[in-house]
PDB file of C-alpha atoms in Angstrom:
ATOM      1  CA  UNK L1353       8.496 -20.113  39.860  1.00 54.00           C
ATOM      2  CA  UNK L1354      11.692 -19.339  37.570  1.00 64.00           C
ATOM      3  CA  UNK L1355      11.013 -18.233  34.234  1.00 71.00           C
ATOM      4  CA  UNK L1356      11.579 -20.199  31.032  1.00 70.00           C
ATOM      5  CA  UNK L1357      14.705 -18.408  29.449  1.00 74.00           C
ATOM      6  CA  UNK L1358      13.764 -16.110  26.162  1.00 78.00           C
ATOM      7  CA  UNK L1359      16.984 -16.604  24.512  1.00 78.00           C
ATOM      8  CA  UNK L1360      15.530 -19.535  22.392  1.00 81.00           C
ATOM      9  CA  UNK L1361      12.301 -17.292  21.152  1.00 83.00           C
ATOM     10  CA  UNK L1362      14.442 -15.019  19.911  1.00 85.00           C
ATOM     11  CA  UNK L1363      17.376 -17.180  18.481  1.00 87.00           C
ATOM     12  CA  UNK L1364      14.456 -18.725  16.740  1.00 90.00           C
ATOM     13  CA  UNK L1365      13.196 -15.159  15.429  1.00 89.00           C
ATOM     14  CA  UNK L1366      16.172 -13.953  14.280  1.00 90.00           C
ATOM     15  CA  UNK L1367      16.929 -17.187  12.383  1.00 90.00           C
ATOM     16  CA  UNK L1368      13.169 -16.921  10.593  1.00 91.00           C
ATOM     17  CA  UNK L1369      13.822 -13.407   9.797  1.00 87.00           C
ATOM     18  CA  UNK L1370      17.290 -14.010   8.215  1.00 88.00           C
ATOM     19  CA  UNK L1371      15.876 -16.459   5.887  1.00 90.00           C
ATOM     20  CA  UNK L1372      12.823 -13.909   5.092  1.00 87.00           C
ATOM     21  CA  UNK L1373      15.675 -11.722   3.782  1.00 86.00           C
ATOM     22  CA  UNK L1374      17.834 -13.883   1.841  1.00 86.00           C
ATOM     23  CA  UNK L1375      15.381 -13.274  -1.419  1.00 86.00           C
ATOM     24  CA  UNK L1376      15.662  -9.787  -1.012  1.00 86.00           C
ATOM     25  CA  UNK L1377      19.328  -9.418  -0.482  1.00 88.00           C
ATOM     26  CA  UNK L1378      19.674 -11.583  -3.333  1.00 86.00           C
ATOM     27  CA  UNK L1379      17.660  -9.266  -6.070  1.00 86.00           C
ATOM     28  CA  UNK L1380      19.891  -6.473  -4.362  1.00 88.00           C
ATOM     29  CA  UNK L1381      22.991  -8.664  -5.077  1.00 87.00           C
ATOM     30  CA  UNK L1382      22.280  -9.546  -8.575  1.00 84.00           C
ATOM     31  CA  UNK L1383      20.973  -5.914  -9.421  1.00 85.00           C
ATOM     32  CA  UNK L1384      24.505  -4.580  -8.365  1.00 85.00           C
ATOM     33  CA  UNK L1385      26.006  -7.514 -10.479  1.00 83.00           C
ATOM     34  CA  UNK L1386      24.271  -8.437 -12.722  1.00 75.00           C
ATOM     35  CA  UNK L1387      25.312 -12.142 -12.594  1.00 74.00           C
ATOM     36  CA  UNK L1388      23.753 -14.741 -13.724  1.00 71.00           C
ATOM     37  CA  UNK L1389      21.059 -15.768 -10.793  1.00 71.00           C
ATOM     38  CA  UNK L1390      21.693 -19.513 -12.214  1.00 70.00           C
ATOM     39  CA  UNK L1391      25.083 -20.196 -11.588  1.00 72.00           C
ATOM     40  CA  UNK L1392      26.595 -22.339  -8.854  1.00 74.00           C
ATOM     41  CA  UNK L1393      28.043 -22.184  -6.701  1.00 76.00           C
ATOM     42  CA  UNK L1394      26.738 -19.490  -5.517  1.00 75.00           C
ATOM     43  CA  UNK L1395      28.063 -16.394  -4.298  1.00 79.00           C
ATOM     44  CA  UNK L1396      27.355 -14.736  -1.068  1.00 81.00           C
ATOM     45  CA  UNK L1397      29.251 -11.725  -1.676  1.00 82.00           C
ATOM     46  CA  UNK L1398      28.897  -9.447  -4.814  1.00 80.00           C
ATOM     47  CA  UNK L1399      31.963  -9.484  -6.819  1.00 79.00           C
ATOM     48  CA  UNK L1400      32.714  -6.109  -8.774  1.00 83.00           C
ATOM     49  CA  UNK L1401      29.223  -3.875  -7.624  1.00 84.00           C
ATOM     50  CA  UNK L1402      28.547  -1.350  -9.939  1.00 82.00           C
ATOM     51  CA  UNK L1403      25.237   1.226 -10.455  1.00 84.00           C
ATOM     52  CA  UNK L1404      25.139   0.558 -14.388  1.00 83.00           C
ATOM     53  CA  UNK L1405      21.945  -1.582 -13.650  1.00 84.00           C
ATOM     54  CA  UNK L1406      20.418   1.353 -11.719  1.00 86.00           C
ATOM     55  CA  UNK L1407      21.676   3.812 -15.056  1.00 85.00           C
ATOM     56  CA  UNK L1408      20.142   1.610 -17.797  1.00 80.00           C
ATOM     57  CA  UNK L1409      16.769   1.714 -15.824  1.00 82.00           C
ATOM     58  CA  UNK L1410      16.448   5.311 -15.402  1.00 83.00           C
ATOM     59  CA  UNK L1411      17.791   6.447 -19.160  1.00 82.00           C
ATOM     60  CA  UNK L1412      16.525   3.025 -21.345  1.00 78.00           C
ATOM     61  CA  UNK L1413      12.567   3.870 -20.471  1.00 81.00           C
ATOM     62  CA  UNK L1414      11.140   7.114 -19.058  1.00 87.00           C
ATOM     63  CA  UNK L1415      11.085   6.101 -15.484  1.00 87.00           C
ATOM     64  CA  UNK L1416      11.256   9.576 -14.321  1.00 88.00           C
ATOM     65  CA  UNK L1417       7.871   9.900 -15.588  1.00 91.00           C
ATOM     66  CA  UNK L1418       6.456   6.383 -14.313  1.00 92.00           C
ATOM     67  CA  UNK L1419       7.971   7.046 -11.043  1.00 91.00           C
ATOM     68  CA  UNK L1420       5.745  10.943 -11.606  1.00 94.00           C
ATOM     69  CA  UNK L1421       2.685   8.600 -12.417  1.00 94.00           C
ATOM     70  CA  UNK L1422       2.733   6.210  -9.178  1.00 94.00           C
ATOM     71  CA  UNK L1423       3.713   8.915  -7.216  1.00 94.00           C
ATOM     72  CA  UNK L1424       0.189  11.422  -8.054  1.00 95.00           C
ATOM     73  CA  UNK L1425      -2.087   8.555  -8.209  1.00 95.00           C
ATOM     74  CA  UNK L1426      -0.519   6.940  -4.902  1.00 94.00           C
ATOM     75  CA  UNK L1427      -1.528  10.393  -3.380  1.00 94.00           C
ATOM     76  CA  UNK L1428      -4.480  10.894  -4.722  1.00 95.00           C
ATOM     77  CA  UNK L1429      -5.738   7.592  -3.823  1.00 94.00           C
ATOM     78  CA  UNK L1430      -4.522   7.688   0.293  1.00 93.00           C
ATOM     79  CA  UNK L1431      -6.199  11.427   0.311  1.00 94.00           C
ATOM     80  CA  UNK L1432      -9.039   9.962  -1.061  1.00 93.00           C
ATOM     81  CA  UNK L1433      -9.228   7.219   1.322  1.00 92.00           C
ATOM     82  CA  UNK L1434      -8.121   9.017   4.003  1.00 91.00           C
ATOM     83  CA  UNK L1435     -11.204  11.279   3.910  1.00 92.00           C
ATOM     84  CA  UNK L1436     -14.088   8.888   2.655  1.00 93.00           C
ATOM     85  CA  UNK L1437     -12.821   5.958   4.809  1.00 93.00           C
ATOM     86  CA  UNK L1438     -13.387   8.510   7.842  1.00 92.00           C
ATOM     87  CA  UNK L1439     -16.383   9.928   6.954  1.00 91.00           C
ATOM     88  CA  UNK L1440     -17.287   6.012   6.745  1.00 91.00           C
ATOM     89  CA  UNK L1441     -15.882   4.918   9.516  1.00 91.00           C
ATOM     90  CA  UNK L1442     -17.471   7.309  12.141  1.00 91.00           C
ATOM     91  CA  UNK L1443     -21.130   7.517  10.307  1.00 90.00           C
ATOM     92  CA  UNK L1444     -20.779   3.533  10.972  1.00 90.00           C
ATOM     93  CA  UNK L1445     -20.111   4.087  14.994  1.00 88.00           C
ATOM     94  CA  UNK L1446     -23.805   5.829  14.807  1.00 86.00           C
ATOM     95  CA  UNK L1447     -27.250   3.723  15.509  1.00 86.00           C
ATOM     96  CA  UNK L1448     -29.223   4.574  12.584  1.00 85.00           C
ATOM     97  CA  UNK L1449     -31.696   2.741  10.757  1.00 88.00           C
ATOM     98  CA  UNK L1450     -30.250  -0.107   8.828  1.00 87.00           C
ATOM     99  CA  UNK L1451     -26.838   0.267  10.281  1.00 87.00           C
ATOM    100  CA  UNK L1452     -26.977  -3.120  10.624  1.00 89.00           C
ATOM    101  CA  UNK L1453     -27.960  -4.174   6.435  1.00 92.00           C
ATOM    102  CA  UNK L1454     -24.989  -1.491   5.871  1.00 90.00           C
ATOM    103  CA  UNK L1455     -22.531  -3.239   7.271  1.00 89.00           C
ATOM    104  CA  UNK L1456     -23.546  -6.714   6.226  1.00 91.00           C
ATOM    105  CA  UNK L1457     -23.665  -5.088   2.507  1.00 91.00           C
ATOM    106  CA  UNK L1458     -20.209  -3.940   3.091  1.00 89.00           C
ATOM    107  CA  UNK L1459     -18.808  -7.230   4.661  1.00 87.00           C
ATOM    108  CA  UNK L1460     -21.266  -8.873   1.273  1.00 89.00           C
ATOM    109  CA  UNK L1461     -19.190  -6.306  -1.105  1.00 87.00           C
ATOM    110  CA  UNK L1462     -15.250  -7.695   0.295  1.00 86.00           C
ATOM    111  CA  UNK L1463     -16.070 -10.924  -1.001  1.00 87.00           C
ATOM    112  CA  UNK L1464     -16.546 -10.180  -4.609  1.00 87.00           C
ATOM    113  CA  UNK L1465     -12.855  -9.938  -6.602  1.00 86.00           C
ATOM    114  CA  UNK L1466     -12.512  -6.953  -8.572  1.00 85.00           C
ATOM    115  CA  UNK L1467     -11.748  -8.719 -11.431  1.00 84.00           C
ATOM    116  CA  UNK L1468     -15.666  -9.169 -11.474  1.00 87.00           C
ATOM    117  CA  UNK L1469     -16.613  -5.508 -11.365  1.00 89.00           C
ATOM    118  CA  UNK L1470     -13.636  -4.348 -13.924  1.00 90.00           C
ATOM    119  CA  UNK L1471     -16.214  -3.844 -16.759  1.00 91.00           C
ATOM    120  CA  UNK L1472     -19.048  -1.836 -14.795  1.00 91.00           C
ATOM    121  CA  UNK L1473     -15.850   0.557 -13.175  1.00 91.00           C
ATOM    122  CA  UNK L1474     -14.684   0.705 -16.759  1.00 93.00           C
ATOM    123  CA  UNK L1475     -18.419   2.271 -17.964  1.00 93.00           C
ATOM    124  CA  UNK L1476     -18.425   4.605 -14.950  1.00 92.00           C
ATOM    125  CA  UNK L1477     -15.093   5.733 -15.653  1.00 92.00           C
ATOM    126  CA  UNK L1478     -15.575   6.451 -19.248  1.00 92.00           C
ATOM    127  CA  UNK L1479     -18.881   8.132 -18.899  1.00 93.00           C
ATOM    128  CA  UNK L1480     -17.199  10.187 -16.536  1.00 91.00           C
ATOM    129  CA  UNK L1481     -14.859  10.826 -19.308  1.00 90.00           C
ATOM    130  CA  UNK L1482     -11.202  10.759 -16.694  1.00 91.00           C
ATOM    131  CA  UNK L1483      -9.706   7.800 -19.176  1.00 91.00           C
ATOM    132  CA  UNK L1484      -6.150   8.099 -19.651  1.00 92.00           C
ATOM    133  CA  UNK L1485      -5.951  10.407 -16.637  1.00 92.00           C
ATOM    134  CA  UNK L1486      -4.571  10.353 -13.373  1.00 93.00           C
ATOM    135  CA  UNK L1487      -7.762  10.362 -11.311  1.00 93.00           C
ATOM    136  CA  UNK L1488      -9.161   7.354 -13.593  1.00 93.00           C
ATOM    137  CA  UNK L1489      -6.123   5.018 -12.252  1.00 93.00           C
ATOM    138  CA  UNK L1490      -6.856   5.788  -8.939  1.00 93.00           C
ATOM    139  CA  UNK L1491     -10.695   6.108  -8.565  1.00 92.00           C
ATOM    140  CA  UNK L1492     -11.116   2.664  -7.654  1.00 89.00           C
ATOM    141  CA  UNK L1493      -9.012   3.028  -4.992  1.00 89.00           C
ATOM    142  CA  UNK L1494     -10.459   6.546  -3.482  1.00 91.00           C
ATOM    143  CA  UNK L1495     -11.793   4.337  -0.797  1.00 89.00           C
ATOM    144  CA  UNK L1496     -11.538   0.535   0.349  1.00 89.00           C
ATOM    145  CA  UNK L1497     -14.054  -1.328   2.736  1.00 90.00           C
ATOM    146  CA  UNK L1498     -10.981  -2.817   4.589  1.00 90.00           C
ATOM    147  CA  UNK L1499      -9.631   0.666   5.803  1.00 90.00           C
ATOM    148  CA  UNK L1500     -13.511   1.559   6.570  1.00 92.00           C
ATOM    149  CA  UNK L1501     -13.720  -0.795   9.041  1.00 91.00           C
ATOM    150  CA  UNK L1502     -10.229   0.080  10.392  1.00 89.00           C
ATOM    151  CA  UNK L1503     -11.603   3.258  11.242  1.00 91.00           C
ATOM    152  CA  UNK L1504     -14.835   2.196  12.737  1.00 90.00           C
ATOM    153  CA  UNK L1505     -12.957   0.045  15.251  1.00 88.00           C
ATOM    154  CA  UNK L1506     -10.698   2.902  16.002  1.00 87.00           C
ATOM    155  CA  UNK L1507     -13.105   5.380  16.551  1.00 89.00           C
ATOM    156  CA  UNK L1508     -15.454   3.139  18.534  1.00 88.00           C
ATOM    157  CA  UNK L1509     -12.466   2.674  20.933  1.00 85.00           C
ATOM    158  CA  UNK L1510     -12.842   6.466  21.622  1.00 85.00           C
ATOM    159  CA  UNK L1511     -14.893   7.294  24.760  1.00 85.00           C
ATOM    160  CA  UNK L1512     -18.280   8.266  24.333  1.00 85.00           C
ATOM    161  CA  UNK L1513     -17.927  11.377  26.836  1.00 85.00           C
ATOM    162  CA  UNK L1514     -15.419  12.755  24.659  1.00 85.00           C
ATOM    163  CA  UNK L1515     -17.703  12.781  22.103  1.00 85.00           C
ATOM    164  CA  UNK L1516     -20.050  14.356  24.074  1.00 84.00           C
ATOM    165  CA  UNK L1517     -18.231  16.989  25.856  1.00 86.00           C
ATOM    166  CA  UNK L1518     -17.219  18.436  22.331  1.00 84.00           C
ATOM    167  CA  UNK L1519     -21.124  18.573  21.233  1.00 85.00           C
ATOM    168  CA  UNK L1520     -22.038  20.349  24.446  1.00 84.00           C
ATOM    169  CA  UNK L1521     -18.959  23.162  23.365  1.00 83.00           C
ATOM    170  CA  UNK L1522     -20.748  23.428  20.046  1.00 84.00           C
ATOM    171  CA  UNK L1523     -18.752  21.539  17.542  1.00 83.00           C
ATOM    172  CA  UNK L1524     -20.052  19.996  14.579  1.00 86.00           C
ATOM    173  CA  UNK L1525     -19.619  16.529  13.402  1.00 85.00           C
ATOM    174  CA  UNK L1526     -16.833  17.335  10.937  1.00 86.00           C
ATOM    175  CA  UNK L1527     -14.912  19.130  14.012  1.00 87.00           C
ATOM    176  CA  UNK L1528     -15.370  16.264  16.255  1.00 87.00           C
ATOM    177  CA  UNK L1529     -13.851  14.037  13.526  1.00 87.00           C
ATOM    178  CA  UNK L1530     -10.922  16.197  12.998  1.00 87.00           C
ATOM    179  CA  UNK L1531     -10.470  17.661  16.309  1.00 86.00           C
ATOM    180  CA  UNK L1532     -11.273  14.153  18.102  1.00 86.00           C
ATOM    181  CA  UNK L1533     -11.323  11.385  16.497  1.00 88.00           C
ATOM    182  CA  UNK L1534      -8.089  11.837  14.160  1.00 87.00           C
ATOM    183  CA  UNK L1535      -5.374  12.726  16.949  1.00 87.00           C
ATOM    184  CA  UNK L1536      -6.548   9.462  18.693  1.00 84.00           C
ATOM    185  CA  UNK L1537      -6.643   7.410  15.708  1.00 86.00           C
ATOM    186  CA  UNK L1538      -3.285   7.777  14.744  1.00 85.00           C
ATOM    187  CA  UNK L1539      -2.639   3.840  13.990  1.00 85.00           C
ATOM    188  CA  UNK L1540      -5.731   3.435  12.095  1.00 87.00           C
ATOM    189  CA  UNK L1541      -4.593   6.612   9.922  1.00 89.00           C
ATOM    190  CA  UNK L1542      -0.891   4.591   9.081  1.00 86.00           C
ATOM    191  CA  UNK L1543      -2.388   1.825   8.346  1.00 86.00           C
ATOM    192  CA  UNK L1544      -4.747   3.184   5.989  1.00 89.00           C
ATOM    193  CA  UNK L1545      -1.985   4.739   3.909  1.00 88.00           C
ATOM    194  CA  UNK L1546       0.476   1.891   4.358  1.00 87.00           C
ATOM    195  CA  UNK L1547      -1.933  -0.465   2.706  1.00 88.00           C
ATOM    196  CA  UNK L1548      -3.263   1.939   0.058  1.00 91.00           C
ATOM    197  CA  UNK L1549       0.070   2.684  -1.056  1.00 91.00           C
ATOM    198  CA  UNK L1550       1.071  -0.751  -1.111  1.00 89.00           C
ATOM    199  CA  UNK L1551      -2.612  -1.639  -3.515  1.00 90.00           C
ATOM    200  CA  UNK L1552      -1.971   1.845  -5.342  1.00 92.00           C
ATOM    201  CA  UNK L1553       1.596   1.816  -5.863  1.00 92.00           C
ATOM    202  CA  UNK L1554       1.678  -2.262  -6.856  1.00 89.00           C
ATOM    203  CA  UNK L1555      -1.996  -1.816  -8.998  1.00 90.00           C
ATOM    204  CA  UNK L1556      -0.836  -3.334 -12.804  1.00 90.00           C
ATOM    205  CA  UNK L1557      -4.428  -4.844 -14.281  1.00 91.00           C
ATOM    206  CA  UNK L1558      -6.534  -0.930 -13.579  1.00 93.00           C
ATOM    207  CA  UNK L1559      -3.864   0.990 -14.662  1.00 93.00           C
ATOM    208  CA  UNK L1560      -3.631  -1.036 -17.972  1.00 91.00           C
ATOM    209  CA  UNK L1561      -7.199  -1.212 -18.651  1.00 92.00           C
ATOM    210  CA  UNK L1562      -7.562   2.477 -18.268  1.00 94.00           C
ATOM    211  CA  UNK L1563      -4.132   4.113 -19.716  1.00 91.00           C
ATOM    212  CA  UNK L1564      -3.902   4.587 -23.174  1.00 87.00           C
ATOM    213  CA  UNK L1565      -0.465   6.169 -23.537  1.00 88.00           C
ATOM    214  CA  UNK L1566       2.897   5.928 -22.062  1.00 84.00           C
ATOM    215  CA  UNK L1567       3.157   9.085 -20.643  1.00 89.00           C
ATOM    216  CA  UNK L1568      -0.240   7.807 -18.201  1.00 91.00           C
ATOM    217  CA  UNK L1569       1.777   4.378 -17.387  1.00 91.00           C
ATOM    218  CA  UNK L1570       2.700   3.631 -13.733  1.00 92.00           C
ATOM    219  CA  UNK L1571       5.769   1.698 -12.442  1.00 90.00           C
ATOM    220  CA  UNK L1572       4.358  -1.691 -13.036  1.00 89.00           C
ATOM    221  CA  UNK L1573       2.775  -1.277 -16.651  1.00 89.00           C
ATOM    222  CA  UNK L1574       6.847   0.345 -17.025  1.00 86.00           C
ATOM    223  CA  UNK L1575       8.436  -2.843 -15.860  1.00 82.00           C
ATOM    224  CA  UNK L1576       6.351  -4.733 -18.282  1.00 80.00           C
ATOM    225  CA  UNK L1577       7.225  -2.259 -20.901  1.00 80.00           C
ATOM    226  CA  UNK L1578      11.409  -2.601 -19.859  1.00 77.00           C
ATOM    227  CA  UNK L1579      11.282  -6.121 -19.904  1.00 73.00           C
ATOM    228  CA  UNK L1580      10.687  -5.792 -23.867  1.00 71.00           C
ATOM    229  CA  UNK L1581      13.673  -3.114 -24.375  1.00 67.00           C
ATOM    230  CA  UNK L1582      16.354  -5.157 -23.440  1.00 65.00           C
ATOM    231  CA  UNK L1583      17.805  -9.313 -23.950  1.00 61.00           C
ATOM    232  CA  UNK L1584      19.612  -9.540 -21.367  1.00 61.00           C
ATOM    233  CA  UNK L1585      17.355  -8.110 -17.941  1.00 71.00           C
ATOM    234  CA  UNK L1586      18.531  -9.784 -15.152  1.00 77.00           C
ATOM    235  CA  UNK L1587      20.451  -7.347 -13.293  1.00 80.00           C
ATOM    236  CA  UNK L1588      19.061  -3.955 -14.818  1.00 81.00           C
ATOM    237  CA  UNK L1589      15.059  -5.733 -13.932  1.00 83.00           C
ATOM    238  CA  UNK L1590      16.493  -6.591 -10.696  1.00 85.00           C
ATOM    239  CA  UNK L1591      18.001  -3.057 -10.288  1.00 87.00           C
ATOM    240  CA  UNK L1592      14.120  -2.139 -11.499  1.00 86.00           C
ATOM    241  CA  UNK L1593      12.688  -4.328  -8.523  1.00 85.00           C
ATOM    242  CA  UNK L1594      14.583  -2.540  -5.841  1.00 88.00           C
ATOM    243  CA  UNK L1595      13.823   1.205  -7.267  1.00 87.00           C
ATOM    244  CA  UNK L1596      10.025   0.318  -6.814  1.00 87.00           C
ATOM    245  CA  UNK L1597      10.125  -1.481  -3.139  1.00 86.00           C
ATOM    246  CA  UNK L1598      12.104   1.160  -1.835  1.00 85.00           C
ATOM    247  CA  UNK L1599       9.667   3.404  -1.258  1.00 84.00           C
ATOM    248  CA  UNK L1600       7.158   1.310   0.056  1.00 81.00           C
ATOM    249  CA  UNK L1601       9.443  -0.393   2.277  1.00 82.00           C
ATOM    250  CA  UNK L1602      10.800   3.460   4.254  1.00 83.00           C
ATOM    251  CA  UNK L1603       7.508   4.456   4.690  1.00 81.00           C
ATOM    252  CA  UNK L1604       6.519   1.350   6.401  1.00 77.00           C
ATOM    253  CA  UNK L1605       9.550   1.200   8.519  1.00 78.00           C
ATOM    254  CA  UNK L1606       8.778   4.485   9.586  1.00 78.00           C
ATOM    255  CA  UNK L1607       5.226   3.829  10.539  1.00 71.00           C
ATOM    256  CA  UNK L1608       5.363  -0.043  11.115  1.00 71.00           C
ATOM    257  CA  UNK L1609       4.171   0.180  15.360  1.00 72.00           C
ATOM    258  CA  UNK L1610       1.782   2.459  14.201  1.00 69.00           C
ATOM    259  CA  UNK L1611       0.504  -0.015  11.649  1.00 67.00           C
ATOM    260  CA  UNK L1612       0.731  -2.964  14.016  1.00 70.00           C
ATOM    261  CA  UNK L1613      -1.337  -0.966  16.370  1.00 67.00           C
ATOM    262  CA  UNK L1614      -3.938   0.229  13.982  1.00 60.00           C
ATOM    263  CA  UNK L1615      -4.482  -3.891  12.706  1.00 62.00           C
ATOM    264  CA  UNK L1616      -4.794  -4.499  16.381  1.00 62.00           C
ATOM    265  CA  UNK L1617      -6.900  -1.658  17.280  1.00 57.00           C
ATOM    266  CA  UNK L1618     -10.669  -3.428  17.676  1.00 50.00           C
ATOM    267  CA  UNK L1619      -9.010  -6.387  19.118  1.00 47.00           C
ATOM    268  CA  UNK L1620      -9.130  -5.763  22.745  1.00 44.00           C
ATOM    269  CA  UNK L1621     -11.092  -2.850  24.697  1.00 46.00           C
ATOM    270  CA  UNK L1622     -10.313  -1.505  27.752  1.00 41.00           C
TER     271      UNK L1622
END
């Protein structure tokens, strides 16, 4: 039986993904313009690029120092997660009493927005007295339910004999996970920090609540703050816009099969 041709798939692909870009080519447009976003017709193509858009963002506020911000508290919060998701993860792949009331609690805890637990976090956080610190903008996100669960899949996938074999050579839990589990969970572990950066690195509502000077703000409490420095923002915000994506967009084209594969991972055993 011949084979429908693929051509058509893909034409279709490539068409949806063009039009996916056109928003983003268009803040990168304006922020090397700075034209009005407004006018028509039109144009495709910048007329006159410049960088003074990129300039007035990194000398009008200290974005040196916001960039400083995001980037500690976007580490701290994937190391956290990184090693209490995985502790998580594999003590969830064990029968123990009331696995089962664990994981329902868990699944229970995903449903409430954490725009409902903001004041309790708020309490813990000042009566462990980290306000206006580093470590209190990223203590909510030291570990995430979603990413536990990531793990659990991927390390269930694991064969059991593995497992095994390394407690019959003597290793301890903690060896197993790093020795074992880890190397073969290499999708779960990209996704994990792809989607804590993206919650860390994009988190505005925490980081105000808990930051009581400017030299504690992150790069979204610092757009809000360069949107009230100067009238006319178009093309320096836009040139703002791209500064902050950038990052988050390399390191998920660099791990983006991994991350597919690590979404994907409890989907299908064999």
């Amino acid at each position: 039986m011949r084979r429908a041709p693929t051509w058509p798939r893909h034409a279709l692909m490539i068409a949806v993904s063009i039009l996916m870009l056109i928003p983003f080519y268009w803040v990168v447009k304006t922020s090397l313009t700075g034209e009005n976003i407004y006018a028509y017709p039109p144009r495709i193509i910048p007329v006159n690029p410049h960088l003074f858009n990129y300039v007035d963002v990194w000398y009008l506020i200290p974005f040196p120092r916001y960039l400083l911000n995001s980037v500690i508290v976007t580490a701290m919060a994937i190391c956290g997660n990184l090693l209490f998701n995985t502790a998580a993860g594999y003590a969830l792949t064990k029968n123990f009493p009331g696995r089962r009331w664990v994981v329902l609690l868990f699944l229970s805890c995903m449903l409430i927005p954490f725009q409902a637990t903001i004041i309790p976090a708020y309490l813990i956080t000042s009566w462990l007295g980290v306000l206006n610190t580093h470590l209190a903008v990223a203590l909510p996100l030291l570990s995430t339910i979603i990413c536990i669960f990531i793990f659990k899949a991927s390390f269930e996938a694991v064969p059991k004999s593995l497992i095994d074999a390394a407690r019959l050579d003597g290793l301890s839990e903690w060896r197993i996970i790093l020795r074992i589990m880890l190397p073969l969970s290499k999708p779960a572990i990209a996704t994990n920090i792809i989607l804590t950066f993206i919650w860390s690195w994009n988190a505005f509502l925490w980081p105000l609540i808990v930051t009581r000077t400017a030299d504690m703000q992150t790069l979204p409490l610092g757009l809000a703050r360069f949107l009230s420095v100067l009238e006319d923002t178009t093309g320096a915000l836009y040139a703002f816009v791209v500064l902050v994506l950038v990052p988050g967009l390399t390191i998920f084209l660099m791990a983006q099969k991994e991350f597919i594969r690590g979404l994907t991972s409890g989907a299908t055993k064999g």
